[in-house]
mmCIF file of C-alpha atoms in Angstrom:
data_model
loop_
_atom_site.group_PDB
_atom_site.id
_atom_site.type_symbol
_atom_site.label_atom_id
_atom_site.label_comp_id
_atom_site.label_asym_id
_atom_site.label_seq_id
_atom_site.Cartn_x
_atom_site.Cartn_y
_atom_site.Cartn_z
ATOM 1 C CA MET O 1 108.686 91.690 88.003
ATOM 2 C CA THR O 2 110.325 90.509 91.175
ATOM 3 C CA ASP O 3 108.737 88.484 93.966
ATOM 4 C CA THR O 4 108.172 90.197 97.253
ATOM 5 C CA LEU O 5 109.394 88.213 100.245
ATOM 6 C CA ASP O 6 106.657 87.847 102.857
ATOM 7 C CA LEU O 7 108.262 88.306 106.349
ATOM 8 C CA THR O 8 104.977 87.966 108.188
ATOM 9 C CA GLY O 9 105.353 85.751 111.160
ATOM 10 C CA TRP O 10 109.092 85.506 111.052
ATOM 11 C CA THR O 11 110.992 85.615 114.312
ATOM 12 C CA CYS O 12 114.579 85.745 115.257
ATOM 13 C CA PRO O 13 115.231 82.720 117.459
ATOM 14 C CA ALA O 14 117.210 83.034 120.709
ATOM 15 C CA PRO O 15 120.522 81.276 120.447
ATOM 16 C CA LEU O 16 120.388 77.803 121.914
ATOM 17 C CA ARG O 17 122.425 77.026 125.073
ATOM 18 C CA ASP O 18 122.245 73.302 124.997
ATOM 19 C CA GLN O 19 125.562 72.486 126.702
ATOM 20 C CA PRO O 20 126.361 68.746 126.991
ATOM 21 C CA ARG O 21 129.347 69.657 129.138
ATOM 22 C CA ILE O 22 130.003 72.259 131.829
ATOM 23 C CA VAL O 23 131.697 75.408 130.621
ATOM 24 C CA MET O 24 133.218 78.250 132.677
ATOM 25 C CA GLY O 25 130.144 80.372 132.196
ATOM 26 C CA HIS O 26 128.138 77.987 134.286
ATOM 27 C CA GLY O 27 129.943 79.358 137.359
ATOM 28 C CA GLY O 28 129.544 83.036 136.419
ATOM 29 C CA GLY O 29 126.317 83.920 138.247
ATOM 30 C CA GLY O 30 124.481 84.671 134.980
ATOM 31 C CA THR O 31 121.966 83.028 132.811
ATOM 32 C CA LEU O 32 123.992 79.780 132.430
ATOM 33 C CA SER O 33 124.320 79.420 136.203
ATOM 34 C CA ALA O 34 120.595 80.039 136.618
ATOM 35 C CA GLU O 35 119.760 77.375 134.055
ATOM 36 C CA LEU O 36 122.129 74.841 135.764
ATOM 37 C CA VAL O 37 120.343 75.432 139.104
ATOM 38 C CA GLN O 38 116.806 75.363 137.612
ATOM 39 C CA HIS O 39 117.260 72.340 135.345
ATOM 40 C CA VAL O 40 119.797 70.223 137.244
ATOM 41 C CA PHE O 41 120.041 71.074 140.943
ATOM 42 C CA ALA O 42 116.567 72.308 141.929
ATOM 43 C CA PRO O 43 114.729 69.288 140.428
ATOM 44 C CA ALA O 44 117.147 66.888 142.094
ATOM 45 C CA PHE O 45 116.983 68.454 145.476
ATOM 46 C CA GLY O 46 113.468 69.955 145.653
ATOM 47 C CA GLY O 47 112.050 71.652 148.704
ATOM 48 C CA ALA O 48 110.407 74.938 149.444
ATOM 49 C CA VAL O 49 113.406 76.400 151.246
ATOM 50 C CA LEU O 50 115.645 75.865 148.235
ATOM 51 C CA ALA O 51 113.054 77.489 146.025
ATOM 52 C CA GLN O 52 113.800 80.791 147.688
ATOM 53 C CA LEU O 53 116.996 80.920 145.707
ATOM 54 C CA GLY O 54 118.403 83.838 147.712
ATOM 55 C CA ASP O 55 121.934 84.643 148.811
ATOM 56 C CA ALA O 56 121.047 82.814 152.039
ATOM 57 C CA ALA O 57 118.082 80.609 153.032
ATOM 58 C CA THR O 58 115.854 81.788 155.842
ATOM 59 C CA VAL O 59 114.542 78.912 157.947
ATOM 60 C CA SER O 60 112.643 78.537 161.331
ATOM 61 C CA LEU O 61 114.242 76.111 163.796
ATOM 62 C CA GLY O 62 113.388 75.833 167.468
ATOM 63 C CA GLY O 63 111.512 79.040 167.541
ATOM 64 C CA ALA O 64 114.233 81.062 166.015
ATOM 65 C CA ARG O 65 114.586 82.379 162.413
ATOM 66 C CA LEU O 66 117.956 81.440 161.041
ATOM 67 C CA ALA O 67 119.766 82.489 157.831
ATOM 68 C CA PHE O 68 121.918 79.745 156.330
ATOM 69 C CA SER O 69 124.384 80.025 153.429
ATOM 70 C CA THR O 70 127.338 78.204 151.799
ATOM 71 C CA ASP O 71 129.898 79.314 149.267
ATOM 72 C CA SER O 72 133.059 77.964 147.668
ATOM 73 C CA PHE O 73 136.060 80.031 146.616
ATOM 74 C CA VAL O 74 138.349 79.236 143.734
ATOM 75 C CA VAL O 75 139.929 82.575 143.148
ATOM 76 C CA ARG O 76 143.173 82.834 141.174
ATOM 77 C CA PRO O 77 145.586 84.213 142.380
ATOM 78 C CA LEU O 78 145.293 83.267 146.012
ATOM 79 C CA PHE O 79 146.590 86.667 147.107
ATOM 80 C CA PHE O 80 145.637 90.049 145.517
ATOM 81 C CA PRO O 81 145.656 93.761 146.410
ATOM 82 C CA GLY O 82 143.165 94.170 149.295
ATOM 83 C CA GLY O 83 142.826 90.511 150.304
ATOM 84 C CA SER O 84 143.174 86.826 149.719
ATOM 85 C CA ILE O 85 141.068 83.698 149.273
ATOM 86 C CA GLY O 86 140.940 83.602 153.060
ATOM 87 C CA ASP O 87 139.349 87.048 153.276
ATOM 88 C CA LEU O 88 136.903 86.138 150.562
ATOM 89 C CA ALA O 89 135.896 82.910 152.222
ATOM 90 C CA VAL O 90 134.805 84.793 155.353
ATOM 91 C CA ASN O 91 133.392 87.943 153.825
ATOM 92 C CA GLY O 92 131.592 86.241 150.972
ATOM 93 C CA THR O 93 129.524 84.091 153.350
ATOM 94 C CA VAL O 94 129.055 86.773 156.052
ATOM 95 C CA ASN O 95 127.711 89.043 153.302
ATOM 96 C CA ASP O 96 125.287 86.473 152.006
ATOM 97 C CA LEU O 97 123.885 86.173 155.495
ATOM 98 C CA ALA O 98 123.694 89.881 155.826
ATOM 99 C CA MET O 99 121.565 90.184 152.695
ATOM 100 C CA SER O 100 118.882 88.301 154.583
ATOM 101 C CA GLY O 101 119.260 90.768 157.490
ATOM 102 C CA ALA O 102 121.063 88.302 159.657
ATOM 103 C CA ARG O 103 124.255 88.944 161.669
ATOM 104 C CA ALA O 104 126.577 85.969 161.061
ATOM 105 C CA ALA O 105 127.424 83.963 164.185
ATOM 106 C CA TYR O 106 129.249 80.831 163.113
ATOM 107 C CA LEU O 107 131.139 79.559 160.143
ATOM 108 C CA SER O 108 132.301 76.149 158.977
ATOM 109 C CA CYS O 109 135.481 76.034 156.852
ATOM 110 C CA GLY O 110 136.514 73.301 154.346
ATOM 111 C CA PHE O 111 140.025 73.333 152.817
ATOM 112 C CA ILE O 112 140.749 71.404 149.570
ATOM 113 C CA LEU O 113 144.446 71.364 149.151
ATOM 114 C CA GLU O 114 146.503 70.245 146.120
ATOM 115 C CA GLU O 115 149.350 67.903 146.814
ATOM 116 C CA GLY O 116 152.562 69.946 146.629
ATOM 117 C CA VAL O 117 151.182 73.330 147.750
ATOM 118 C CA GLU O 118 153.600 74.905 150.231
ATOM 119 C CA THR O 119 152.642 74.652 153.906
ATOM 120 C CA GLU O 120 153.542 78.339 154.375
ATOM 121 C CA THR O 121 150.936 79.238 151.703
ATOM 122 C CA VAL O 122 148.304 77.314 153.467
ATOM 123 C CA SER O 123 149.355 78.917 156.712
ATOM 124 C CA ARG O 124 149.033 82.394 155.202
ATOM 125 C CA VAL O 125 145.542 81.722 153.919
ATOM 126 C CA ALA O 126 144.455 80.259 157.305
ATOM 127 C CA GLU O 127 145.796 83.343 159.161
ATOM 128 C CA ALA O 128 144.007 85.645 156.764
ATOM 129 C CA LEU O 129 140.751 83.753 157.139
ATOM 130 C CA GLY O 130 141.031 83.799 160.961
ATOM 131 C CA THR O 131 141.805 87.528 160.973
ATOM 132 C CA ALA O 132 138.844 88.265 158.668
ATOM 133 C CA ALA O 133 136.601 86.132 160.886
ATOM 134 C CA ARG O 134 137.474 88.082 164.036
ATOM 135 C CA ALA O 135 137.027 91.335 162.090
ATOM 136 C CA ALA O 136 133.553 90.317 160.968
ATOM 137 C CA GLY O 137 132.574 89.177 164.587
ATOM 138 C CA VAL O 138 132.086 85.587 163.544
ATOM 139 C CA GLU O 139 133.550 82.299 164.905
ATOM 140 C CA VAL O 140 134.905 79.491 162.800
ATOM 141 C CA ALA O 141 133.245 76.578 164.724
ATOM 142 C CA THR O 142 134.091 73.466 162.584
ATOM 143 C CA GLY O 143 135.833 72.467 159.470
ATOM 144 C CA ASP O 144 137.352 69.806 157.229
ATOM 145 C CA THR O 145 140.528 69.245 155.122
ATOM 146 C CA LYS O 146 141.020 67.157 152.036
ATOM 147 C CA VAL O 147 143.991 66.709 149.769
ATOM 148 C CA VAL O 148 143.864 65.922 146.027
ATOM 149 C CA GLU O 149 146.649 64.666 143.817
ATOM 150 C CA ALA O 150 149.091 67.099 142.196
ATOM 151 C CA GLY O 151 147.538 68.397 138.886
ATOM 152 C CA HIS O 152 144.032 67.850 140.137
ATOM 153 C CA GLY O 153 143.485 71.187 141.841
ATOM 154 C CA ASP O 154 144.890 74.679 141.775
ATOM 155 C CA GLY O 155 146.678 74.999 145.095
ATOM 156 C CA ILE O 156 143.838 75.843 147.531
ATOM 157 C CA TYR O 157 140.091 75.876 147.285
ATOM 158 C CA VAL O 158 137.966 76.965 150.347
ATOM 159 C CA ASN O 159 134.331 76.313 151.178
ATOM 160 C CA THR O 160 132.573 78.132 154.038
ATOM 161 C CA ALA O 161 129.044 77.765 155.350
ATOM 162 C CA GLY O 162 127.513 80.174 157.816
ATOM 163 C CA ILE O 163 124.491 80.638 160.140
ATOM 164 C CA GLY O 164 123.061 83.723 161.842
ATOM 165 C CA LEU O 165 119.950 84.995 163.444
ATOM 166 C CA VAL O 166 117.357 87.074 161.551
ATOM 167 C CA PRO O 167 115.836 89.777 163.718
ATOM 168 C CA ASP O 168 112.049 89.917 164.185
ATOM 169 C CA GLY O 169 110.294 91.965 161.675
ATOM 170 C CA VAL O 170 112.904 91.698 158.993
ATOM 171 C CA ASP O 171 111.646 90.256 155.686
ATOM 172 C CA LEU O 172 114.121 90.806 152.865
ATOM 173 C CA ARG O 173 113.197 89.154 149.567
ATOM 174 C CA PRO O 174 112.728 90.407 145.988
ATOM 175 C CA GLN O 175 109.041 89.543 145.965
ATOM 176 C CA ARG O 176 108.511 92.536 148.227
ATOM 177 C CA VAL O 177 109.786 95.057 145.715
ATOM 178 C CA VAL O 178 107.019 97.365 144.408
ATOM 179 C CA PRO O 179 107.021 100.216 141.776
ATOM 180 C CA GLY O 180 108.338 103.329 143.440
ATOM 181 C CA ASP O 181 111.010 101.624 145.508
ATOM 182 C CA VAL O 182 114.348 103.535 145.382
ATOM 183 C CA VAL O 183 117.479 101.669 144.383
ATOM 184 C CA ILE O 184 120.652 102.498 146.440
ATOM 185 C CA VAL O 185 124.090 101.166 145.897
ATOM 186 C CA SER O 186 126.540 101.391 148.853
ATOM 187 C CA GLY O 187 129.639 102.473 146.761
ATOM 188 C CA ALA O 188 131.841 102.163 143.817
ATOM 189 C CA VAL O 189 131.330 99.132 141.581
ATOM 190 C CA GLY O 190 133.653 96.880 139.583
ATOM 191 C CA VAL O 191 136.622 97.256 141.882
ATOM 192 C CA HIS O 192 137.156 93.605 142.956
ATOM 193 C CA GLY O 193 137.013 92.095 139.537
ATOM 194 C CA VAL O 194 139.428 94.529 138.067
ATOM 195 C CA ALA O 195 141.783 94.173 141.024
ATOM 196 C CA ILE O 196 141.901 90.360 140.421
ATOM 197 C CA MET O 197 142.461 90.765 136.616
ATOM 198 C CA SER O 198 145.178 93.323 137.024
ATOM 199 C CA VAL O 199 147.367 90.953 139.100
ATOM 200 C CA ARG O 200 146.376 87.801 137.234
ATOM 201 C CA GLU O 201 147.415 89.210 133.915
ATOM 202 C CA ASN O 202 150.198 91.501 135.252
ATOM 203 C CA LEU O 203 148.383 94.609 133.897
ATOM 204 C CA GLU O 204 149.205 98.130 134.986
ATOM 205 C CA PHE O 205 146.717 100.940 134.822
ATOM 206 C CA GLY O 206 148.856 103.707 136.302
ATOM 207 C CA VAL O 207 147.398 103.249 139.834
ATOM 208 C CA GLU O 208 146.963 100.146 141.939
ATOM 209 C CA ILE O 209 143.343 98.900 142.016
ATOM 210 C CA VAL O 210 142.581 97.381 145.425
ATOM 211 C CA SER O 211 139.770 94.888 146.054
ATOM 212 C CA ASP O 212 136.774 96.179 148.044
ATOM 213 C CA CYS O 213 136.583 92.822 149.939
ATOM 214 C CA ALA O 214 134.901 93.628 153.249
ATOM 215 C CA PRO O 215 132.189 92.446 155.646
ATOM 216 C CA LEU O 216 128.878 94.196 155.323
ATOM 217 C CA GLY O 217 127.010 92.979 158.474
ATOM 218 C CA SER O 218 127.424 96.236 160.387
ATOM 219 C CA LEU O 219 126.380 98.346 157.444
ATOM 220 C CA VAL O 220 123.237 96.268 157.086
ATOM 221 C CA GLY O 221 122.687 96.619 160.862
ATOM 222 C CA ALA O 222 122.887 100.487 160.548
ATOM 223 C CA MET O 223 120.306 100.387 157.726
ATOM 224 C CA LEU O 224 117.841 98.258 159.741
ATOM 225 C CA ALA O 225 118.178 100.491 162.640
ATOM 226 C CA VAL O 226 116.527 103.144 160.507
ATOM 227 C CA THR O 227 113.663 100.835 159.508
ATOM 228 C CA PRO O 228 113.233 97.084 159.356
ATOM 229 C CA ASP O 229 111.121 97.675 156.297
ATOM 230 C CA LEU O 230 113.798 97.283 153.695
ATOM 231 C CA HIS O 231 112.408 95.248 150.765
ATOM 232 C CA VAL O 232 115.567 93.488 149.430
ATOM 233 C CA LEU O 233 119.365 93.554 149.690
ATOM 234 C CA ARG O 234 121.837 91.875 147.325
ATOM 235 C CA ASP O 235 125.614 91.908 147.284
ATOM 236 C CA PRO O 236 126.504 92.110 143.519
ATOM 237 C CA THR O 237 129.397 89.543 143.374
ATOM 238 C CA ARG O 238 129.495 87.215 140.219
ATOM 239 C CA GLY O 239 127.676 89.035 137.304
ATOM 240 C CA GLY O 240 128.134 92.337 139.115
ATOM 241 C CA LEU O 241 125.444 94.996 139.585
ATOM 242 C CA ALA O 242 123.715 93.987 136.331
ATOM 243 C CA ALA O 243 123.078 90.379 137.383
ATOM 244 C CA SER O 244 121.669 91.404 140.821
ATOM 245 C CA LEU O 245 119.295 94.088 139.325
ATOM 246 C CA ASN O 246 118.060 91.570 136.679
ATOM 247 C CA GLU O 247 117.496 88.832 139.352
ATOM 248 C CA ILE O 248 115.458 91.185 141.440
ATOM 249 C CA ALA O 249 113.435 92.520 138.527
ATOM 250 C CA ALA O 250 112.586 89.003 137.385
ATOM 251 C CA ALA O 251 111.570 87.784 140.838
ATOM 252 C CA SER O 252 109.614 90.904 141.703
ATOM 253 C CA GLY O 253 107.864 91.349 138.388
ATOM 254 C CA THR O 254 108.786 95.006 138.251
ATOM 255 C CA GLY O 255 110.988 96.912 135.883
ATOM 256 C CA VAL O 256 114.139 98.787 137.011
ATOM 257 C CA VAL O 257 115.397 101.994 135.713
ATOM 258 C CA ILE O 258 118.829 103.287 136.728
ATOM 259 C CA THR O 259 120.676 106.462 135.746
ATOM 260 C CA GLU O 260 123.993 105.424 134.279
ATOM 261 C CA ARG O 261 125.984 108.442 135.385
ATOM 262 C CA GLU O 262 124.769 108.006 138.973
ATOM 263 C CA VAL O 263 126.310 104.589 139.357
ATOM 264 C CA PRO O 264 129.728 105.225 140.977
ATOM 265 C CA VAL O 265 132.623 103.871 138.929
ATOM 266 C CA PRO O 266 136.169 104.838 139.915
ATOM 267 C CA PRO O 267 138.115 106.347 136.954
ATOM 268 C CA ALA O 268 140.785 103.667 137.310
ATOM 269 C CA VAL O 269 138.087 100.887 136.977
ATOM 270 C CA ALA O 270 136.447 102.721 134.049
ATOM 271 C CA ASN O 271 139.790 103.024 132.274
ATOM 272 C CA ALA O 272 140.747 99.458 132.907
ATOM 273 C CA CYS O 273 137.302 98.204 131.672
ATOM 274 C CA ALA O 274 137.636 100.295 128.469
ATOM 275 C CA VAL O 275 141.112 98.783 127.792
ATOM 276 C CA LEU O 276 139.833 95.231 128.516
ATOM 277 C CA GLY O 277 136.524 95.674 126.700
ATOM 278 C CA LEU O 278 134.512 95.095 129.925
ATOM 279 C CA ASP O 279 131.399 96.810 131.253
ATOM 280 C CA PRO O 280 131.792 97.742 134.945
ATOM 281 C CA PHE O 281 128.154 97.014 135.555
ATOM 282 C CA TYR O 282 128.995 93.290 135.035
ATOM 283 C CA VAL O 283 132.189 93.207 136.986
ATOM 284 C CA ALA O 284 132.178 91.480 140.529
ATOM 285 C CA ASN O 285 132.304 93.335 143.742
ATOM 286 C CA GLU O 286 132.999 91.858 147.260
ATOM 287 C CA GLY O 287 132.165 94.715 149.611
ATOM 288 C CA LYS O 288 129.166 96.400 148.148
ATOM 289 C CA LEU O 289 125.467 95.982 148.328
ATOM 290 C CA VAL O 290 122.430 97.148 146.399
ATOM 291 C CA ALA O 291 119.201 97.968 148.241
ATOM 292 C CA PHE O 292 115.528 98.431 147.207
ATOM 293 C CA VAL O 293 114.018 100.733 149.842
ATOM 294 C CA PRO O 294 110.513 102.157 150.088
ATOM 295 C CA ARG O 295 110.605 105.802 148.948
ATOM 296 C CA GLU O 296 109.444 107.138 152.259
ATOM 297 C CA HIS O 297 112.521 105.675 154.030
ATOM 298 C CA ALA O 298 115.102 106.211 151.268
ATOM 299 C CA ASP O 299 116.654 109.503 152.496
ATOM 300 C CA ALA O 300 116.982 108.306 156.168
ATOM 301 C CA VAL O 301 118.486 104.954 154.983
ATOM 302 C CA LEU O 302 120.876 106.780 152.604
ATOM 303 C CA ALA O 303 122.052 109.013 155.356
ATOM 304 C CA ALA O 304 122.681 106.123 157.709
ATOM 305 C CA MET O 305 124.680 104.357 155.027
ATOM 306 C CA ARG O 306 126.826 107.398 154.300
ATOM 307 C CA ALA O 307 127.539 107.719 158.115
ATOM 308 C CA HIS O 308 129.067 104.191 158.029
ATOM 309 C CA PRO O 309 132.562 103.452 156.751
ATOM 310 C CA MET O 310 131.235 100.783 154.342
ATOM 311 C CA GLY O 311 128.657 103.062 152.832
ATOM 312 C CA SER O 312 130.362 106.489 152.682
ATOM 313 C CA GLU O 313 129.959 106.634 148.942
ATOM 314 C CA ALA O 314 126.364 105.322 148.855
ATOM 315 C CA ARG O 315 124.165 106.843 146.123
ATOM 316 C CA ILE O 316 120.633 106.520 144.753
ATOM 317 C CA ILE O 317 120.929 105.210 141.266
ATOM 318 C CA GLY O 318 117.364 104.452 140.244
ATOM 319 C CA GLU O 319 113.927 103.010 141.045
ATOM 320 C CA ALA O 320 111.579 100.119 140.534
ATOM 321 C CA VAL O 321 108.862 100.847 137.979
ATOM 322 C CA ALA O 322 105.645 99.253 136.716
ATOM 323 C CA ASP O 323 106.863 99.450 133.068
ATOM 324 C CA HIS O 324 108.770 96.691 131.290
ATOM 325 C CA PRO O 325 108.456 94.108 134.106
ATOM 326 C CA GLY O 326 111.491 91.993 134.485
ATOM 327 C CA MET O 327 113.663 94.197 132.535
ATOM 328 C CA VAL O 328 116.470 96.651 133.594
ATOM 329 C CA VAL O 329 117.179 99.676 131.605
ATOM 330 C CA ALA O 330 119.768 102.413 132.105
ATOM 331 C CA ARG O 331 119.367 106.157 131.126
ATOM 332 C CA THR O 332 122.527 107.056 129.353
ATOM 333 C CA GLY O 333 124.360 110.407 129.546
ATOM 334 C CA LEU O 334 123.193 111.264 126.013
ATOM 335 C CA GLY O 335 119.613 111.135 126.974
ATOM 336 C CA GLY O 336 118.707 107.740 125.605
ATOM 337 C CA THR O 337 118.248 104.339 127.263
ATOM 338 C CA ARG O 338 119.865 100.977 126.950
ATOM 339 C CA VAL O 339 118.748 97.540 128.143
ATOM 340 C CA VAL O 340 121.085 96.104 130.867
ATOM 341 C CA ASP O 341 120.697 92.455 130.195
ATOM 342 C CA MET O 342 121.380 89.509 132.409
ATOM 343 C CA PRO O 343 124.838 88.236 131.571
ATOM 344 C CA ILE O 344 124.980 84.860 129.858
ATOM 345 C CA GLY O 345 128.213 83.601 131.585
ATOM 346 C CA GLU O 346 130.905 85.787 133.092
ATOM 347 C CA GLN O 347 133.417 88.225 131.845
ATOM 348 C CA LEU O 348 136.014 87.365 134.454
ATOM 349 C CA PRO O 349 136.235 83.752 135.603
ATOM 350 C CA ARG O 350 137.807 82.670 138.900
ATOM 351 C CA ILE O 351 137.392 86.031 140.693
ATOM 352 C CA CYS O 352 135.872 84.618 143.989
#
């Protein structure tokens, strides 16, 4: 006679992420990043504004509603197909402001230069940054420069902060998402991260993959012209589409269901991800947004997006639901479903 093992009450514990030192994943926009903010930075800084934890903070000052955001850029390499660290430094901050409905007005710019970097390289980055700012309709109003010893940097790091005005009647935040909201993505996902990886690792996929780095302020303006009653916007940068959807689901207390085959993934990106063992849903974008829109406005908003150069490939990919709150699932092409988890760290470090 053999004893029967009683499994009643057994659980499978979640893996511990007790990290005594910072790892690369802490900068990836996933669970590790969130834990660092929640357990280190938020308790140290406090404040109701910081608690918003959006792409940009919305504050009232002198009777005006302002959006305020800051971002640092450590991309490697400095130049890549479709852009450079200078373009990213402008568009990344401009887009964070746009996700609150604001049109960026002014930027600050801080350069951290490594001793020994060529002045010509610094000049190229500065020129690219200035050109991108003019294209986005924003002015670089102030800045700073620091130099660190050789071996203590990686050529050039850039920080930008930006401010812009939020129009009356616009209230974009994940807490406004309700079951029935339609999920729209403005175009193909995964392009930026794969473009960076292809040049960083000298990989060839039969066709050049060009970053989608671009300012989204005018696209958001076209969407708000249809209705100010958009519920939330996010630009899926670090952690990709999956991270943005999970953040919105968690903050709103709704579930999200997307149809996998409706998410636009260019064949070159899909092939590259297959070779590299990556999921394009988790790969960074720098010129795309995801929107949660009330169902009654979805068709009109989608039409306005498709009429804009930055949204010509916009597509409805899913909806918010009452089931499985805080969880994102994808309907697969085979008729099943899979959970689209929040990434722990990041698949591709140093992509922005």
